[in-house]
CSV table of C-alpha atoms in Angstrom, one decimal:
chain,number,residue,atom,x,y,z
A,1,MET,CA,123.4,96.9,89.4
A,2,THR,CA,121.5,95.7,93.0
A,3,ARG,CA,118.8,93.6,93.0
A,4,GLY,CA,116.2,96.7,93.5
A,5,GLY,CA,117.4,97.9,90.0
A,6,ARG,CA,119.3,101.1,91.5
A,7,ASN,CA,123.0,102.5,91.3
A,8,ASN,CA,123.4,104.7,94.0
A,9,GLN,CA,125.8,105.3,97.4
A,10,ARG,CA,122.2,104.2,99.1
A,11,ASP,CA,122.0,100.5,97.3
A,12,GLU,CA,125.8,100.1,97.7
A,13,ALA,CA,125.5,99.2,101.5
A,14,GLU,CA,125.9,96.1,102.3
A,15,ARG,CA,124.7,93.6,104.8
A,16,ARG,CA,124.3,90.5,106.7
A,17,CYS,CA,121.1,88.7,106.0
A,18,ILE,CA,120.4,86.9,109.7
A,19,VAL,CA,119.6,83.7,108.3
A,20,THR,CA,121.9,82.6,105.7
A,21,GLY,CA,124.4,84.7,106.8
A,22,GLU,CA,124.6,85.8,103.2
A,23,VAL,CA,126.4,89.8,102.8
A,24,GLN,CA,124.2,91.7,99.5
A,25,PRO,CA,122.8,95.2,99.0
A,26,LYS,CA,120.2,96.9,101.4
A,27,ALA,CA,118.0,97.1,98.5
A,28,GLY,CA,117.7,93.3,98.9
A,29,LEU,CA,116.8,92.8,102.5
A,30,VAL,CA,114.3,93.6,104.4
A,31,ARG,CA,115.3,95.6,107.8
A,32,PHE,CA,114.5,94.9,111.7
A,33,VAL,CA,114.0,96.4,114.6
A,34,LEU,CA,113.3,96.1,118.5
A,35,GLY,CA,110.2,97.8,119.8
A,36,PRO,CA,109.7,99.6,122.9
A,37,ASP,CA,109.0,95.6,124.5
A,38,ASN,CA,111.4,93.9,122.2
A,39,THR,CA,109.3,92.8,119.7
A,40,VAL,CA,110.5,92.3,116.8
A,41,VAL,CA,108.8,94.8,114.1
A,42,PRO,CA,109.7,95.8,110.0
A,43,ASP,CA,110.8,98.6,109.9
A,44,LEU,CA,110.8,99.2,105.5
A,45,LEU,CA,111.9,103.0,105.2
A,46,GLU,CA,114.5,102.4,107.5
A,47,ARG,CA,114.2,104.8,109.7
A,48,LEU,CA,112.9,103.8,113.0
A,49,PRO,CA,115.8,104.0,116.0
A,50,GLY,CA,118.3,101.4,117.1
A,51,ARG,CA,120.3,98.1,115.8
A,52,GLY,CA,119.2,97.5,112.5
A,53,MET,CA,118.6,93.7,111.6
A,54,TYR,CA,118.7,92.3,108.0
A,55,VAL,CA,116.7,89.6,107.0
A,56,SER,CA,116.6,88.2,103.6
A,57,ALA,CA,113.7,90.1,101.6
A,58,THR,CA,111.9,86.4,101.2
A,59,ARG,CA,109.1,84.8,102.5
A,60,ALA,CA,111.0,81.7,103.2
A,61,ALA,CA,113.6,83.3,105.0
A,62,ILE,CA,111.9,85.9,106.7
A,63,ALA,CA,109.9,82.4,108.0
A,64,ALA,CA,112.7,81.4,108.8
A,65,ALA,CA,113.9,84.8,110.7
A,66,GLY,CA,112.8,82.9,115.2
A,67,ARG,CA,114.0,84.1,118.2
A,68,LYS,CA,117.2,82.3,118.0
A,69,GLU,CA,118.7,84.4,115.0
A,70,PHE,CA,117.3,88.4,115.8
A,71,ALA,CA,117.8,87.4,119.8
A,72,ARG,CA,121.9,86.7,118.3
A,73,ALA,CA,121.4,89.8,115.9
A,74,ALA,CA,120.2,92.5,119.1
A,75,LYS,CA,122.0,90.9,121.7
A,76,ALA,CA,118.9,90.8,123.9
A,77,ALA,CA,116.1,88.5,124.0
A,78,VAL,CA,113.3,89.2,121.8
A,79,ILE,CA,109.8,88.5,120.5
A,80,VAL,CA,109.0,87.6,117.3
A,81,PRO,CA,105.3,87.6,116.1
A,82,GLU,CA,104.4,84.1,114.8
A,83,THR,CA,102.5,86.7,111.4
A,84,LEU,CA,106.2,88.4,111.0
A,85,ALA,CA,106.1,87.2,107.4
A,86,ASP,CA,102.1,88.4,106.6
A,87,ASP,CA,102.7,91.2,108.0
A,88,VAL,CA,106.1,92.4,106.0
A,89,GLU,CA,104.2,91.3,103.0
A,90,ARG,CA,101.4,93.7,103.8
A,91,GLN,CA,103.5,96.9,104.9
A,92,LEU,CA,105.2,95.8,101.1
A,93,VAL,CA,102.4,95.8,99.1
A,94,ARG,CA,101.0,98.9,101.0
A,95,ARG,CA,103.9,101.1,100.3
A,96,VAL,CA,103.8,100.1,96.7
A,97,ILE,CA,100.2,100.6,96.3
A,98,ASP,CA,100.6,104.1,97.4
A,99,LEU,CA,104.4,104.5,94.9
A,100,ILE,CA,102.5,104.0,92.3
A,101,ALA,CA,99.9,106.3,93.3
A,102,LEU,CA,102.5,109.5,93.7
A,103,ALA,CA,103.9,108.1,90.4
A,104,ARG,CA,99.9,109.2,89.1
A,105,LYS,CA,99.6,112.0,90.8
A,106,ALA,CA,103.0,113.2,89.6
A,107,GLY,CA,101.5,112.5,85.8
A,108,ILE,CA,104.3,108.9,85.0
A,109,ALA,CA,102.0,106.2,85.7
A,110,ILE,CA,99.5,105.1,83.7
A,111,CYS,CA,96.8,102.6,82.9
A,112,GLY,CA,94.5,100.3,80.5
A,113,PHE,CA,95.9,97.7,77.7
A,114,GLU,CA,96.1,100.6,75.0
A,115,LYS,CA,97.7,103.3,76.8
A,116,VAL,CA,100.1,101.4,78.2
A,117,LYS,CA,100.2,99.9,74.5
A,118,ALA,CA,101.1,102.8,73.2
A,119,GLN,CA,103.7,103.5,75.9
A,120,LEU,CA,105.3,100.6,75.5
A,121,ASP,CA,105.5,101.9,71.3
A,122,LYS,CA,107.2,105.2,72.4
A,123,ALA,CA,109.9,103.2,74.5
A,124,GLN,CA,111.3,102.4,71.6
A,125,PHE,CA,112.8,105.2,70.8
A,126,ASP,CA,113.3,107.4,74.1
A,127,THR,CA,113.9,104.6,76.8
A,128,ARG,CA,113.0,107.0,80.0
A,129,ALA,CA,109.0,106.1,78.6
A,130,VAL,CA,108.7,103.0,80.0
A,131,ARG,CA,110.6,102.6,83.5
A,132,VAL,CA,108.2,99.7,84.8
A,133,LEU,CA,105.8,97.6,83.1
A,134,LEU,CA,102.9,96.2,85.9
A,135,GLN,CA,100.8,93.5,85.2
A,136,ALA,CA,98.4,91.5,87.2
A,137,ASP,CA,98.8,88.2,88.8
A,138,ASP,CA,95.8,87.0,88.0
A,139,GLY,CA,95.5,89.0,84.7
A,140,SER,CA,94.9,87.2,82.0
A,141,GLU,CA,97.8,85.3,80.3
A,142,ARG,CA,96.7,85.5,77.6
A,143,GLY,CA,96.3,89.4,77.2
A,144,LYS,CA,99.5,90.4,79.9
A,145,ALA,CA,101.4,88.1,76.9
A,146,LYS,CA,100.4,91.0,73.7
A,147,LEU,CA,102.8,93.7,75.7
A,148,TRP,CA,106.6,93.6,76.1
A,149,THR,CA,108.7,94.7,78.4
A,150,PRO,CA,111.7,97.3,77.1
A,151,THR,CA,115.4,97.4,77.1
A,152,GLY,CA,116.2,99.0,80.5
A,153,ALA,CA,112.8,98.8,82.3
A,154,ARG,CA,111.3,96.2,84.7
A,155,TYR,CA,108.6,93.7,85.0
A,156,PHE,CA,106.7,93.3,88.0
A,157,SER,CA,103.7,90.2,88.4
A,158,CYS,CA,103.7,91.0,92.1
A,159,LEU,CA,99.9,92.3,92.7
A,160,SER,CA,96.3,91.5,91.8
A,161,ALA,CA,94.3,93.6,89.5
A,162,GLU,CA,92.4,94.8,92.9
A,163,GLU,CA,95.7,95.8,94.4
A,164,LEU,CA,96.6,97.8,91.6
A,165,GLY,CA,93.2,98.8,91.2
A,166,PHE,CA,93.7,100.8,94.6
A,167,ALA,CA,96.5,102.7,93.0
A,168,PHE,CA,95.7,103.7,90.2
A,169,GLY,CA,91.9,104.7,91.7
A,170,ARG,CA,89.7,102.2,90.0
A,171,GLN,CA,87.9,98.9,91.1
A,172,SER,CA,90.0,96.5,89.3
A,173,VAL,CA,93.8,97.7,86.7
A,174,ILE,CA,95.7,94.7,85.1
A,175,HIS,CA,98.0,96.4,83.0
A,176,GLY,CA,99.6,99.6,83.5
A,177,ALA,CA,103.4,101.6,83.8
A,178,LEU,CA,105.7,104.0,85.2
A,179,ALA,CA,107.6,106.5,82.9
A,180,ALA,CA,111.2,107.4,84.3
A,181,GLY,CA,111.7,109.1,87.6
A,182,ALA,CA,112.5,109.0,91.0
A,183,LEU,CA,109.4,107.2,92.1
A,184,SER,CA,109.2,104.3,89.7
A,185,ASP,CA,112.6,103.8,91.0
A,186,HIS,CA,111.5,103.6,94.7
A,187,VAL,CA,108.4,100.8,93.0
A,188,VAL,CA,111.9,99.3,91.4
A,189,GLU,CA,112.9,98.2,95.3
A,190,ASP,CA,109.9,97.6,97.1
A,191,ALA,CA,107.9,95.8,94.3
A,192,SER,CA,111.4,93.5,94.1
A,193,LYS,CA,110.8,92.8,97.7
A,194,LEU,CA,107.4,92.2,98.0
A,195,ARG,CA,108.1,90.1,94.6
A,196,GLY,CA,110.3,88.0,96.1
A,197,MET,CA,107.6,87.7,99.3
A,198,ARG,CA,105.5,86.1,97.0
A,199,GLU,CA,106.5,83.7,94.6
A,200,ASP,CA,107.5,81.7,97.8
A,201,ASP,CA,103.6,81.4,97.9
A,202,GLY,CA,101.3,81.9,95.1
A,203,SER,CA,99.6,84.5,96.3
A,204,GLN,CA,97.3,86.6,94.5
A,205,GLY,CA,96.8,89.1,96.5
A,206,ILE,CA,95.6,90.9,99.6
A,207,ALA,CA,93.3,93.5,98.9
A,208,GLY,CA,90.7,94.2,100.7
A,209,LYS,CA,91.5,93.6,104.1
A,210,ASP,CA,93.7,96.0,105.4
A,211,ILE,CA,93.9,98.1,101.9
A,212,GLU,CA,91.1,101.6,100.8
A,213,ALA,CA,92.0,103.4,97.9
A,214,ARG,CA,94.2,106.5,98.0
């Protein structure tokens, strides 16, 4: 199983981090390409044209990636924005929020302590009932400790209550859960990267800066 928690051919593909030199599954890396003016830009969806340059999905690795590393990988002179790590984090936040919102519209995402607890109870008999347990990183530790991660599920606490609220169309949300499905697998992959971006700086969210509820 990959760092992103998925077992498929896409995640089995490996790339080398241009900073650490470590070869690892693409699910644990962020792809970058050069824009028209040779500025380094993140390509989270891995759809932009050009030579891909991969960096481990941690704030430390991306912050350490400078002109030397990107220029060597691109075999060209490059421009590296000073805000590159923040840009990646912001895009990942938007991506995770959008995916959870899509999962909610698809009927596989719920929020609220009692609803989540009831779904966790179901997961004891149906492993597909809960694929992801989400809890706000700035929520009450006492309240969060009352819930548990089912066997085979993934736990994330990398969004603030306000950011998680955006995903569910509410002012704030502390507890959420996603049932099994393709959207949930995408949440696992991108939330894994976001967690890597936020573990290094203790961030509790950037909600409200460039995010609007959808």
